[in-house]
Amino acid sequence: MILENISASLQKGKATEVKDFVQEALNQKIAPQTILNEGLIKGMTIIGGKFKRNEVFVPEVLVAARAMNAGLTILRPILVASGTHAIGKALVCTVQGDLHDIGKNLVKMMIEGQGIECTDLGVDCSPEKIVESVILYEPDIVCLSALLTTTMMKQKLVIDELKKANVMKNIRVIIGGAPVTQDFADGIGADGYAPDAASAADLAVKLIMEKRNLMKNVK
Ligand code: B1M
């Protein structure tokens, strides 16, 4: 019932209600992951379907997205609490031309939950900005999110620019987002693809561990 309330309030864009229901669900000892998947993401998926069928439009989707982010502010500390000490560093962003940030925010949250320190570059990030940030922050992992078929090719552009800047050997690039697939990731030379935020976090840990072992063998 409470999960349905979260989903319904999110669809109406009622941010305060969503926050209250998320808190109530936590008080009822419902697992944070269940609240996320069966409350927040479920509501957003329903809105996505209505958006596709032209039953709702950008303003409704925008308020629903704000309500989703409001709910995530309550869940965030709990979902990231498991990470105690940093095992590595990640840079997360949504690529140039793309303003969708909910999936990216979830990836950041899950990665932090695995004890990986995260720098969030936000949305609409140009390849130049990403290259500069890689040089500045020296992350182990770069996470690129793209939600539009028109922006997924920007993920390739970022990898091309990272190669040109000669920094690919120090990092591992993970890509994801609704239109992205493993085949696409393989085709553009990404080090990994994850279908969802939790898998992205698992993959980040795996790649950091592999990278550490590789470095050890080189020394
Ligand atoms: Co947009 N939008 N949108 N939108 N929007 C989609 C993506 C769309 C599929 C809707 C549709 O038509 N059915 C469609 C894209 C079509 C396409 O390209 N094939 C679309 C469109 C067309 C547009 C505009 C062009 C609409 C317009 O203006 N006419 C416009 C573009 C703006 C721009 O970016 N330049 C636009 C705008 C917007 C809003 C601003 C209104 C809003 C975004 C608000 C925000 O993010 N703050 C919005 C929203 C909310 C959506 C939908 C409804 C929901 C997206 C979402 O947040 N889902 C979306 C429809 C849909 O997806 N059903 C849609 C929940 C989120 C948890 O899922 O982001 O997929 P998602 O993340 C998942 C996985 O993809 C994965 O993990 C998450 C789950 O754990 N993942 C990764 C994501 N990044 C990852 C990175 C990884 C690994 C996994 O590794 C690094």
Tab-separated table of C-alpha atoms and ligand atoms in Angstrom:
chain	number	residue	atom	x	y	z
A	1	MET	CA	0.000	0.000	0.000
A	2	ILE	CA	2.702	2.468	1.021
A	3	LEU	CA	4.724	1.596	-2.113
A	4	GLU	CA	1.642	2.296	-4.235
A	5	ASN	CA	1.249	5.629	-2.438
A	6	ILE	CA	4.851	6.530	-3.281
A	7	SER	CA	4.337	5.630	-6.934
A	8	ALA	CA	0.997	7.502	-7.139
A	9	SER	CA	2.304	10.675	-5.438
A	10	LEU	CA	5.393	10.643	-7.651
A	11	GLN	CA	3.202	10.466	-10.750
A	12	LYS	CA	1.280	13.516	-9.489
A	13	GLY	CA	4.570	15.314	-8.830
A	14	LYS	CA	3.848	15.724	-5.117
A	15	ALA	CA	7.393	15.960	-3.805
A	16	THR	CA	6.569	16.516	-0.108
A	17	GLU	CA	4.115	13.612	-0.108
A	18	VAL	CA	6.698	11.370	-1.778
A	19	LYS	CA	9.266	12.258	0.896
A	20	ASP	CA	6.763	11.582	3.683
A	21	PHE	CA	5.703	8.236	2.200
A	22	VAL	CA	9.319	7.161	1.685
A	23	GLN	CA	10.023	7.974	5.336
A	24	GLU	CA	6.886	6.064	6.373
A	25	ALA	CA	7.992	3.054	4.302
A	26	LEU	CA	11.385	3.120	6.033
A	27	ASN	CA	9.606	3.322	9.408
A	28	GLN	CA	7.669	0.201	8.357
A	29	LYS	CA	11.096	-1.478	7.846
A	30	ILE	CA	10.624	-1.931	4.097
A	31	ALA	CA	14.052	-2.424	2.469
A	32	PRO	CA	15.401	0.768	0.826
A	33	GLN	CA	16.031	-1.157	-2.423
A	34	THR	CA	12.362	-2.269	-2.477
A	35	ILE	CA	11.205	1.316	-1.869
A	36	LEU	CA	13.433	2.437	-4.734
A	37	ASN	CA	12.391	-0.267	-7.219
A	38	GLU	CA	8.727	-0.793	-6.360
A	39	GLY	CA	7.871	2.767	-5.304
A	40	LEU	CA	10.005	5.435	-6.964
A	41	ILE	CA	11.237	3.693	-10.142
A	42	LYS	CA	7.829	2.064	-10.674
A	43	GLY	CA	6.122	5.489	-10.583
A	44	MET	CA	8.689	6.956	-12.954
A	45	THR	CA	8.258	4.045	-15.387
A	46	ILE	CA	4.485	4.604	-15.465
A	47	ILE	CA	5.033	8.328	-16.178
A	48	GLY	CA	7.548	7.342	-18.898
A	49	GLY	CA	4.920	5.173	-20.604
A	50	LYS	CA	2.333	7.976	-20.463
A	51	PHE	CA	4.904	10.435	-21.842
A	52	LYS	CA	5.554	8.082	-24.754
A	53	ARG	CA	1.826	7.803	-25.509
A	54	ASN	CA	1.413	11.602	-25.290
A	55	GLU	CA	-0.887	11.243	-22.283
A	56	VAL	CA	1.349	13.569	-20.250
A	57	PHE	CA	3.852	16.195	-21.383
A	58	VAL	CA	7.228	17.659	-20.364
A	59	PRO	CA	5.927	19.764	-17.391
A	60	GLU	CA	4.251	16.732	-15.762
A	61	VAL	CA	7.369	14.627	-16.328
A	62	LEU	CA	9.516	17.374	-14.862
A	63	VAL	CA	7.499	17.612	-11.635
A	64	ALA	CA	7.493	13.818	-11.385
A	65	ALA	CA	11.293	13.867	-11.771
A	66	ARG	CA	11.552	16.475	-9.000
A	67	ALA	CA	9.370	14.311	-6.772
A	68	MET	CA	11.607	11.320	-7.552
A	69	ASN	CA	14.699	13.305	-6.576
A	70	ALA	CA	12.927	14.437	-3.370
A	71	GLY	CA	12.290	10.786	-2.457
A	72	LEU	CA	15.892	9.930	-3.253
A	73	THR	CA	17.153	12.547	-0.768
A	74	ILE	CA	15.600	10.427	2.011
A	75	LEU	CA	16.903	7.106	0.645
A	76	ARG	CA	20.366	8.348	-0.300
A	77	PRO	CA	22.072	8.273	3.123
A	78	ILE	CA	20.760	4.768	3.756
A	79	LEU	CA	21.718	3.390	0.347
A	80	VAL	CA	25.252	4.784	0.553
A	81	ALA	CA	25.787	3.938	4.249
A	82	SER	CA	27.318	0.547	3.496
A	83	GLY	CA	30.421	2.153	1.995
A	84	THR	CA	32.831	2.872	4.822
A	85	HIS	CA	36.230	3.590	3.311
A	86	ALA	CA	36.970	4.629	-0.265
A	87	ILE	CA	38.265	1.765	-2.420
A	88	GLY	CA	38.678	4.049	-5.418
A	89	LYS	CA	37.437	7.140	-7.196
A	90	ALA	CA	34.766	7.625	-9.839
A	91	LEU	CA	33.615	10.460	-12.030
A	92	VAL	CA	29.938	10.391	-13.011
A	93	CYS	CA	28.051	12.524	-15.505
A	94	THR	CA	25.397	12.702	-18.175
A	95	VAL	CA	26.873	13.412	-21.599
A	96	GLN	CA	26.576	16.567	-23.671
A	97	GLY	CA	23.112	17.518	-24.919
A	98	ASP	CA	21.391	15.319	-22.358
A	99	LEU	CA	19.620	16.708	-19.285
A	100	HIS	CA	18.344	13.440	-17.787
A	101	ASP	CA	19.916	12.996	-14.363
A	102	ILE	CA	17.836	10.521	-12.363
A	103	GLY	CA	19.614	7.388	-13.617
A	104	LYS	CA	22.982	9.134	-13.242
A	105	ASN	CA	22.092	10.123	-9.665
A	106	LEU	CA	21.187	6.511	-8.904
A	107	VAL	CA	24.466	5.271	-10.376
A	108	LYS	CA	26.334	7.765	-8.178
A	109	MET	CA	24.388	6.671	-5.117
A	110	MET	CA	24.988	2.944	-5.691
A	111	ILE	CA	28.669	3.491	-6.451
A	112	GLU	CA	29.093	5.505	-3.256
A	113	GLY	CA	27.330	2.651	-1.484
A	114	GLN	CA	30.182	0.390	-2.614
A	115	GLY	CA	32.711	2.678	-0.934
A	116	ILE	CA	33.824	4.469	-4.078
A	117	GLU	CA	34.393	8.222	-3.787
A	118	CYS	CA	32.337	10.043	-6.438
A	119	THR	CA	32.719	13.332	-8.255
A	120	ASP	CA	29.504	14.298	-10.017
A	121	LEU	CA	29.967	16.547	-13.046
A	122	GLY	CA	26.213	16.893	-13.535
A	123	VAL	CA	24.399	16.854	-16.866
A	124	ASP	CA	25.188	18.118	-20.375
A	125	CYS	CA	28.923	17.462	-19.987
A	126	SER	CA	31.105	18.104	-23.005
A	127	PRO	CA	33.929	15.681	-23.881
A	128	GLU	CA	36.398	18.524	-23.167
A	129	LYS	CA	35.018	19.025	-19.647
A	130	ILE	CA	35.197	15.278	-18.986
A	131	VAL	CA	38.806	15.034	-20.207
A	132	GLU	CA	39.810	18.062	-18.076
A	133	SER	CA	38.095	16.532	-15.037
A	134	VAL	CA	39.806	13.164	-15.555
A	135	ILE	CA	43.160	14.942	-15.559
A	136	LEU	CA	42.178	16.970	-12.470
A	137	TYR	CA	40.554	14.268	-10.290
A	138	GLU	CA	42.439	11.176	-11.541
A	139	PRO	CA	39.485	8.791	-11.101
A	140	ASP	CA	39.709	5.022	-11.519
A	141	ILE	CA	36.307	4.844	-13.188
A	142	VAL	CA	34.431	7.223	-15.511
A	143	CYS	CA	30.656	6.653	-15.658
A	144	LEU	CA	28.803	8.077	-18.639
A	145	SER	CA	25.019	8.165	-18.738
A	146	ALA	CA	22.938	8.865	-21.870
A	147	LEU	CA	19.146	8.659	-22.124
A	148	LEU	CA	18.590	9.784	-25.692
A	149	THR	CA	19.376	7.962	-28.919
A	150	THR	CA	20.737	11.315	-30.112
A	151	THR	CA	23.205	11.639	-27.199
A	152	MET	CA	24.447	8.065	-26.860
A	153	MET	CA	26.970	8.737	-29.639
A	154	LYS	CA	28.475	11.405	-27.362
A	155	GLN	CA	29.707	8.511	-25.215
A	156	LYS	CA	31.864	7.435	-28.167
A	157	LEU	CA	33.094	11.001	-28.603
A	158	VAL	CA	34.153	11.106	-24.937
A	159	ILE	CA	36.093	7.837	-25.301
A	160	ASP	CA	37.753	9.138	-28.483
A	161	GLU	CA	38.799	12.337	-26.685
A	162	LEU	CA	40.061	10.397	-23.652
A	163	LYS	CA	42.167	8.276	-26.025
A	164	LYS	CA	43.528	11.400	-27.727
A	165	ALA	CA	44.434	12.863	-24.327
A	166	ASN	CA	46.291	9.597	-23.601
A	167	VAL	CA	44.508	9.000	-20.280
A	168	MET	CA	42.589	5.789	-21.127
A	169	LYS	CA	45.304	3.552	-19.656
A	170	ASN	CA	44.675	5.011	-16.177
A	171	ILE	CA	40.877	4.743	-16.188
A	172	ARG	CA	38.027	2.378	-16.968
A	173	VAL	CA	34.951	3.768	-18.738
A	174	ILE	CA	31.486	2.407	-17.940
A	175	ILE	CA	28.488	3.464	-19.996
A	176	GLY	CA	24.758	3.075	-19.481
A	177	GLY	CA	21.308	4.562	-19.957
A	178	ALA	CA	18.048	3.359	-21.493
A	179	PRO	CA	19.112	3.227	-25.191
A	180	VAL	CA	22.587	1.795	-24.479
A	181	THR	CA	23.447	-1.896	-24.931
A	182	GLN	CA	26.439	-4.183	-24.374
A	183	ASP	CA	26.944	-4.365	-28.159
A	184	PHE	CA	27.052	-0.589	-28.375
A	185	ALA	CA	29.521	-0.431	-25.488
A	186	ASP	CA	31.759	-3.017	-27.173
A	187	GLY	CA	31.505	-1.126	-30.459
A	188	ILE	CA	32.679	2.199	-29.039
A	189	GLY	CA	35.506	0.760	-26.927
A	190	ALA	CA	33.988	1.232	-23.473
A	191	ASP	CA	35.409	-0.977	-20.713
A	192	GLY	CA	31.956	-1.928	-19.517
A	193	TYR	CA	28.193	-1.563	-19.743
A	194	ALA	CA	25.632	-1.923	-16.994
A	195	PRO	CA	21.853	-2.103	-17.468
A	196	ASP	CA	21.067	-0.562	-14.077
A	197	ALA	CA	22.649	1.414	-11.276
A	198	ALA	CA	23.267	-1.538	-8.952
A	199	SER	CA	25.046	-3.481	-11.721
A	200	ALA	CA	27.067	-0.349	-12.538
A	201	ALA	CA	28.289	-0.274	-8.931
A	202	ASP	CA	29.210	-3.994	-8.995
A	203	LEU	CA	31.021	-3.509	-12.289
A	204	ALA	CA	32.890	-0.460	-10.950
A	205	VAL	CA	34.172	-2.495	-7.992
A	206	LYS	CA	35.206	-5.368	-10.304
A	207	LEU	CA	37.058	-3.037	-12.680
A	208	ILE	CA	38.828	-1.220	-9.822
A	209	MET	CA	39.986	-4.552	-8.365
A	210	GLU	CA	41.179	-5.776	-11.792
A	211	LYS	CA	42.973	-2.486	-12.347
A	212	ARG	CA	44.704	-2.693	-8.946
A	213	ASN	CA	45.882	-6.257	-9.676
A	214	LEU	CA	47.111	-5.211	-13.093
A	215	MET	CA	49.084	-2.332	-11.554
A	216	LYS	CA	50.557	-4.712	-8.955
A	217	ASN	CA	51.760	-7.051	-11.720
A	218	VAL	CA	53.301	-4.173	-13.661
A	219	LYS	CA	55.309	-2.924	-10.651
B	1	B1M	CO1	12.963	12.588	-21.393
B	1	B1M	N1	12.987	11.200	-22.751
B	1	B1M	N2	13.164	13.961	-22.761
B	1	B1M	N3	12.744	13.860	-19.958
B	1	B1M	N4	12.434	11.141	-20.318
B	1	B1M	C1	12.980	9.811	-22.292
B	1	B1M	C2	14.398	9.297	-22.099
B	1	B1M	C3	12.208	9.086	-23.470
B	1	B1M	C4	12.566	7.597	-23.624
B	1	B1M	C5	10.691	9.305	-23.298
B	1	B1M	C6	9.853	8.664	-24.375
B	1	B1M	O1	9.685	9.218	-25.422
B	1	B1M	N5	9.342	7.497	-24.096
B	1	B1M	C7	12.633	9.959	-24.707
B	1	B1M	C8	13.896	9.510	-25.428
B	1	B1M	C9	13.600	8.908	-26.784
B	1	B1M	C10	14.840	8.508	-27.466
B	1	B1M	O2	15.830	9.164	-27.515
B	1	B1M	N6	14.742	7.331	-28.043
B	1	B1M	C11	12.787	11.317	-24.061
B	1	B1M	C12	12.737	12.549	-24.764
B	1	B1M	C13	12.399	12.464	-26.244
B	1	B1M	C14	12.971	13.792	-24.135
B	1	B1M	C15	12.972	15.181	-24.783
B	1	B1M	C16	13.636	15.273	-26.154
B	1	B1M	C17	11.485	15.623	-24.807
B	1	B1M	C18	11.214	16.963	-25.433
B	1	B1M	O3	11.708	17.971	-25.009
B	1	B1M	N7	10.406	16.896	-26.451
B	1	B1M	C19	13.723	16.034	-23.727
B	1	B1M	C20	15.238	16.035	-23.940
B	1	B1M	C21	15.937	16.975	-22.992
B	1	B1M	C22	17.440	16.746	-23.035
B	1	B1M	O4	17.938	15.890	-22.335
B	1	B1M	N8	18.131	17.508	-23.851
B	1	B1M	C23	13.373	15.276	-22.482
B	1	B1M	C24	13.237	15.884	-21.246
B	1	B1M	C25	12.894	15.231	-20.087
B	1	B1M	C26	12.614	15.938	-18.759
B	1	B1M	C27	13.532	17.135	-18.506
B	1	B1M	C28	11.178	16.384	-18.788
B	1	B1M	C29	12.766	14.756	-17.739
B	1	B1M	C30	14.192	14.617	-17.144
B	1	B1M	C31	14.271	15.171	-15.740
B	1	B1M	C32	15.521	14.734	-15.049
B	1	B1M	O5	16.183	13.768	-15.379
B	1	B1M	N9	15.851	15.506	-14.047
B	1	B1M	C33	12.545	13.538	-18.648
B	1	B1M	C34	12.239	12.229	-18.154
B	1	B1M	C35	12.037	12.116	-16.674
B	1	B1M	C36	12.135	11.104	-19.026
B	1	B1M	C37	11.626	9.691	-18.689
B	1	B1M	C38	10.113	9.768	-18.598
B	1	B1M	C39	12.150	9.025	-17.439
B	1	B1M	C40	13.687	8.959	-17.348
B	1	B1M	C41	14.060	8.510	-15.965
B	1	B1M	O6	14.501	9.308	-15.164
B	1	B1M	N10	13.811	7.214	-15.675
B	1	B1M	C42	12.132	8.869	-19.955
B	1	B1M	C43	11.211	7.717	-20.320
B	1	B1M	C44	11.665	6.410	-19.722
B	1	B1M	O7	12.827	6.190	-19.455
B	1	B1M	N11	10.737	5.524	-19.538
B	1	B1M	C45	12.406	9.938	-20.937
B	1	B1M	C46	14.075	6.644	-14.342
B	1	B1M	C47	15.569	6.312	-14.247
B	1	B1M	C48	15.807	5.588	-12.928
B	1	B1M	O8	15.873	5.457	-15.309
B	1	B1M	O9	17.468	7.127	-16.377
B	1	B1M	O10	16.835	4.959	-17.572
B	1	B1M	P1	17.096	5.706	-16.313
B	1	B1M	O11	18.301	4.986	-15.560
B	1	B1M	C49	18.307	3.591	-15.407
B	1	B1M	C50	19.130	2.858	-16.486
B	1	B1M	O12	19.037	3.457	-17.752
B	1	B1M	C51	20.486	2.814	-15.887
B	1	B1M	O13	20.300	2.803	-14.468
B	1	B1M	C52	19.017	3.309	-14.121
B	1	B1M	C53	18.255	2.245	-13.324
B	1	B1M	O14	18.951	1.768	-12.252
B	1	B1M	N12	21.464	3.846	-16.163
B	1	B1M	C54	22.784	3.534	-16.136
B	1	B1M	C55	21.349	5.151	-16.412
B	1	B1M	N13	22.552	5.723	-16.560
B	1	B1M	C56	23.466	4.747	-16.383
B	1	B1M	C57	24.861	4.771	-16.413
B	1	B1M	C58	25.534	3.576	-16.187
B	1	B1M	C59	24.856	2.392	-15.958
B	1	B1M	C60	23.481	2.351	-15.903
B	1	B1M	O15	26.869	3.476	-16.168
B	1	B1M	C61	27.630	4.645	-16.221
